[in-house]
Tab-separated table of C-alpha atoms in Angstrom:
chain	number	residue	atom	x	y	z
V	1	GLY	CA	-0.061	-0.221	0.118
V	2	GLU	CA	0.484	3.818	0.252
V	3	ASN	CA	3.543	5.288	2.353
V	4	VAL	CA	3.487	8.781	2.995
V	5	GLU	CA	6.596	10.219	4.567
V	6	GLN	CA	6.640	13.541	5.956
V	7	HIS	CA	9.589	15.748	7.610
V	8	PRO	CA	10.580	17.882	9.833
V	9	SER	CA	8.266	16.285	12.634
V	10	THR	CA	8.506	19.728	14.261
V	11	LEU	CA	9.338	22.880	12.771
V	12	SER	CA	10.198	26.624	15.076
V	13	VAL	CA	9.475	29.858	12.712
V	14	GLN	CA	9.906	33.576	13.307
V	15	GLU	CA	7.055	35.355	12.721
V	16	GLY	CA	7.473	36.475	9.047
V	17	ASP	CA	9.710	34.093	7.936
V	18	SER	CA	8.449	31.277	5.884
V	19	ALA	CA	7.849	27.723	6.415
V	20	VAL	CA	8.286	24.798	3.823
V	21	ILE	CA	7.394	20.947	4.890
V	22	LYS	CA	8.027	18.060	2.532
V	23	CYS	CA	6.032	14.823	2.159
V	24	THR	CA	6.868	12.079	-0.428
V	25	TYR	CA	4.624	9.256	-1.026
V	26	SER	CA	5.417	5.706	-2.374
V	27	ASP	CA	3.095	4.621	-5.249
V	28	SER	CA	3.593	6.145	-8.425
V	29	ALA	CA	-0.008	6.137	-8.910
V	30	SER	CA	-1.678	8.238	-6.335
V	31	ASN	CA	-2.889	11.201	-8.349
V	32	TYR	CA	-4.357	13.304	-5.222
V	33	PHE	CA	-2.396	15.183	-2.441
V	34	PRO	CA	-4.192	17.113	0.369
V	35	TRP	CA	-2.644	19.300	3.302
V	36	TYR	CA	-4.930	19.455	6.432
V	37	LYS	CA	-4.480	21.869	9.052
V	38	GLN	CA	-5.099	20.809	13.326
V	39	GLU	CA	-5.049	22.876	15.987
V	40	LEU	CA	-4.871	21.459	19.565
V	41	GLY	CA	-8.068	19.528	19.912
V	42	LYS	CA	-9.866	19.980	17.042
V	43	ARG	CA	-10.643	18.506	13.779
V	44	PRO	CA	-8.169	17.920	10.553
V	45	GLN	CA	-9.166	20.621	8.133
V	46	LEU	CA	-8.841	21.103	4.579
V	47	ILE	CA	-6.013	24.181	3.225
V	48	ILE	CA	-5.222	23.166	0.216
V	49	ASP	CA	-4.885	20.527	-1.803
V	50	ILE	CA	-3.761	19.527	-5.601
V	51	ARG	CA	-4.539	16.756	-8.196
V	52	SER	CA	-1.498	15.599	-10.001
V	53	ASN	CA	-2.554	17.574	-13.775
V	54	VAL	CA	-0.697	20.649	-11.984
V	55	GLY	CA	2.485	21.002	-10.292
V	56	GLU	CA	1.949	23.947	-8.319
V	57	LYS	CA	-1.009	25.593	-6.378
V	58	LYS	CA	-1.326	28.380	-4.701
V	59	ASP	CA	-3.879	30.145	-2.316
V	60	GLN	CA	-3.133	33.163	-0.551
V	61	ARG	CA	0.535	32.933	1.246
V	62	ILE	CA	-0.229	29.469	1.025
V	63	ALA	CA	1.073	26.811	-1.826
V	64	VAL	CA	1.986	23.368	-2.494
V	65	THR	CA	4.421	21.873	-5.625
V	66	LEU	CA	4.475	18.358	-6.743
V	67	ASN	CA	7.017	16.742	-8.176
V	68	LYS	CA	5.757	13.729	-9.385
V	69	THR	CA	8.735	12.306	-11.068
V	70	ALA	CA	9.929	12.095	-7.494
V	71	LYS	CA	7.069	11.618	-5.758
V	72	HIS	CA	7.427	14.167	-3.565
V	73	PHE	CA	4.807	17.605	-2.671
V	74	SER	CA	5.685	20.166	-0.402
V	75	LEU	CA	3.519	23.071	1.814
V	76	HIS	CA	5.094	26.514	1.688
V	77	ILE	CA	3.667	29.050	3.523
V	78	THR	CA	4.953	32.912	3.357
V	79	GLU	CA	4.836	35.833	6.063
V	80	THR	CA	3.693	33.334	8.744
V	81	GLN	CA	1.994	34.209	11.547
V	82	PRO	CA	1.360	32.709	15.342
V	83	GLU	CA	-2.011	32.079	13.693
V	84	ASP	CA	-0.303	29.209	11.793
V	85	SER	CA	0.859	27.627	14.476
V	86	ALA	CA	-0.768	24.176	14.316
V	87	VAL	CA	-0.279	20.099	13.082
V	88	TYR	CA	0.158	20.194	9.540
V	89	PHE	CA	-0.235	17.096	8.325
V	90	CYS	CA	0.286	15.720	4.633
V	91	ALA	CA	-1.870	12.781	2.739
V	92	ALA	CA	-2.139	10.808	-0.781
V	93	SER	CA	-4.824	8.674	-1.973
V	94	LYS	CA	-4.958	7.676	-5.991
V	95	LEU	CA	-8.613	6.738	-7.830
V	96	THR	CA	-9.738	3.164	-7.111
V	97	GLY	CA	-13.017	1.322	-7.282
V	98	GLY	CA	-14.459	3.504	-4.334
V	99	GLY	CA	-13.680	6.582	-2.628
V	100	ASN	CA	-10.038	7.942	-2.173
V	101	LYS	CA	-8.911	6.423	0.530
V	102	LEU	CA	-6.269	9.005	2.082
V	103	THR	CA	-3.300	7.639	3.699
V	104	PHE	CA	-1.585	10.824	6.143
V	105	GLY	CA	2.025	11.890	7.078
V	106	THR	CA	2.640	11.840	10.389
V	107	GLY	CA	2.430	15.392	10.720
V	108	THR	CA	4.840	18.670	11.518
V	109	GLN	CA	4.069	20.336	14.195
V	110	LEU	CA	4.821	23.971	13.033
V	111	LYS	CA	5.415	26.701	16.003
V	112	VAL	CA	4.923	30.498	14.680
V	113	GLU	CA	7.258	33.183	17.332
V	114	LEU	CA	7.122	36.066	17.800
I	1	ASN	CA	-25.663	23.199	7.348
I	2	ALA	CA	-24.102	21.417	10.394
I	3	GLY	CA	-21.202	19.463	8.110
I	4	VAL	CA	-20.103	15.862	9.505
I	5	THR	CA	-21.411	15.724	13.599
I	6	GLN	CA	-19.927	12.723	15.662
I	7	THR	CA	-21.368	12.053	18.830
I	8	PRO	CA	-20.182	11.390	21.970
I	9	LYS	CA	-17.354	13.641	22.300
I	10	PHE	CA	-15.924	11.790	24.846
I	11	GLN	CA	-16.550	8.181	25.821
I	12	VAL	CA	-14.688	6.117	28.906
I	13	LEU	CA	-15.036	2.369	28.904
I	14	LYS	CA	-13.798	-0.483	30.724
I	15	THR	CA	-11.974	-3.025	28.384
I	16	GLY	CA	-14.657	-6.051	26.759
I	17	GLN	CA	-17.426	-3.458	27.333
I	18	SER	CA	-19.077	-2.753	23.064
I	19	MET	CA	-20.301	1.025	22.284
I	20	THR	CA	-20.815	2.570	18.856
I	21	LEU	CA	-19.781	5.574	17.688
I	22	GLN	CA	-22.422	7.967	15.366
I	23	CYS	CA	-21.456	9.892	12.494
I	24	ALA	CA	-24.040	11.889	10.135
I	25	GLN	CA	-23.181	14.046	7.309
I	26	ASP	CA	-25.452	16.571	5.946
I	27	MET	CA	-24.018	17.718	2.647
I	28	ASN	CA	-25.207	14.840	0.872
I	29	HIS	CA	-22.167	13.138	0.496
I	30	ASN	CA	-21.341	9.782	-1.622
I	31	SER	CA	-18.530	8.817	0.611
I	32	MET	CA	-17.632	8.425	4.375
I	33	TYR	CA	-14.463	7.307	5.954
I	34	TRP	CA	-13.729	6.462	10.265
I	35	TYR	CA	-10.084	7.376	11.168
I	36	ARG	CA	-8.304	6.292	13.907
I	37	GLN	CA	-5.794	9.289	15.306
I	38	ASP	CA	-3.199	8.519	17.993
I	39	PRO	CA	0.011	10.630	19.187
I	40	GLY	CA	2.575	10.282	16.526
I	41	MET	CA	0.948	8.302	14.270
I	42	GLY	CA	-1.210	11.170	11.623
I	43	LEU	CA	-4.882	9.347	11.060
I	44	ARG	CA	-5.482	5.994	9.769
I	45	LEU	CA	-8.188	4.900	7.905
I	46	ILE	CA	-10.316	2.134	9.599
I	47	TYR	CA	-12.681	1.359	7.512
I	48	TYR	CA	-14.898	3.371	4.777
I	49	SER	CA	-18.058	3.630	2.577
I	50	ALA	CA	-17.289	4.445	-1.126
I	51	SER	CA	-21.576	4.588	-1.811
I	52	GLU	CA	-24.482	4.203	0.369
I	53	GLY	CA	-25.153	0.093	0.686
I	54	THR	CA	-20.981	-0.725	0.355
I	55	THR	CA	-18.571	-0.525	3.117
I	56	ASP	CA	-14.695	-1.896	2.862
I	57	LYS	CA	-11.322	-2.290	5.348
I	58	GLY	CA	-9.132	0.441	5.906
I	59	GLU	CA	-4.980	-0.296	6.998
I	60	VAL	CA	-6.079	-0.701	10.540
I	61	PRO	CA	-9.956	-2.733	10.875
I	62	ASN	CA	-8.929	-5.351	13.313
I	63	GLY	CA	-11.332	-4.548	15.859
I	64	TYR	CA	-13.887	-2.901	14.428
I	65	ASN	CA	-17.104	-3.079	12.389
I	66	VAL	CA	-18.911	-0.519	10.516
I	67	SER	CA	-22.516	-0.027	9.225
I	68	ARG	CA	-23.954	2.584	6.392
I	69	LEU	CA	-27.524	2.975	7.926
I	70	ASN	CA	-28.365	5.401	4.826
I	71	LYS	CA	-26.615	8.013	2.911
I	72	ARG	CA	-26.534	10.058	5.760
I	73	GLU	CA	-25.273	7.970	8.595
I	74	PHE	CA	-22.109	5.615	8.896
I	75	SER	CA	-21.736	4.077	12.644
I	76	LEU	CA	-18.365	2.369	13.922
I	77	ARG	CA	-18.836	-0.544	16.273
I	78	LEU	CA	-16.229	-1.690	19.317
I	79	GLU	CA	-17.770	-4.929	19.844
I	80	SER	CA	-15.532	-6.056	22.940
I	81	ALA	CA	-12.831	-2.642	23.738
I	82	ALA	CA	-9.201	-2.908	24.667
I	83	PRO	CA	-7.074	-0.711	25.963
I	84	SER	CA	-4.870	-0.265	22.181
I	85	GLN	CA	-8.484	0.969	21.068
I	86	THR	CA	-7.696	4.285	23.240
I	87	SER	CA	-8.492	6.482	20.829
I	88	VAL	CA	-9.568	10.003	18.896
I	89	TYR	CA	-12.129	8.779	16.650
I	90	PHE	CA	-12.561	11.043	13.548
I	91	CYS	CA	-15.353	10.314	10.904
I	92	ALA	CA	-15.187	12.140	7.658
I	93	SER	CA	-17.238	12.589	4.502
I	94	SER	CA	-16.539	13.632	0.444
I	95	GLY	CA	-18.665	14.020	-2.311
I	96	GLY	CA	-18.693	13.431	-5.936
I	97	ALA	CA	-18.836	9.704	-7.726
I	98	ALA	CA	-17.826	7.307	-5.630
I	99	VAL	CA	-14.864	6.521	-8.198
I	100	SER	CA	-13.209	10.265	-7.716
I	101	ASN	CA	-10.921	12.450	-5.382
I	102	GLN	CA	-12.400	14.945	-3.724
I	103	PRO	CA	-11.858	17.214	-0.538
I	104	GLN	CA	-12.575	15.174	3.348
I	105	HIS	CA	-14.667	16.611	5.813
I	106	PHE	CA	-14.151	15.633	9.303
I	107	GLY	CA	-16.420	15.772	11.669
I	108	ASP	CA	-15.204	17.449	15.796
I	109	GLY	CA	-13.579	13.656	16.594
I	110	THR	CA	-15.073	11.433	19.840
I	111	ARG	CA	-12.132	11.042	22.421
I	112	LEU	CA	-11.967	7.560	23.428
I	113	SER	CA	-10.076	6.536	26.178
I	114	ILE	CA	-10.490	1.839	27.301
I	115	LEU	CA	-9.482	1.289	31.174
């Protein structure tokens, strides 16, 4: 089955700096890559996703890049703010006979310091 | 529009007891999922239902059963709870056709402790 590795496990940045979180996946058939943000005690919330037919997607301060050849994708957050502090999860899935079964990375704890 | 609603929010069980976690969505989504989240391990898929009337195993199905009661509701049952099942359980749903990759929307979770 699919295996998703995520690095780093913790990341501390100064407010206003950029943060980058990287994930690799093992199944070359995977074609959907969402990123979720989870605040302490809350539900995971989708912040951005990318499909394999594009290499980059941007939404305000958040961007995701995908390299299908290397089987890795990354989350970029620019101009970080204290409210960006949370755990971020990457995930991967592929089209199957039914539903999209997401395989998640183990998460990155992002701390934005004032 | 509540999205995905899970009940209960918290539960403490004794080893060997049984219970059912309830999940309902009001977004007319076809697919529903149950995950468990343990510290340092991300979210792992227990069971999923691609469409009403179908269910299938995920990554960690042992010790669990599910029922897709109708399009809105998807329940998770622990027949004989074990301490290793102490976790936070999340239900999610996604729309679109059964064979598609659509964003999954999560409920608030059920925090389950088994003594």
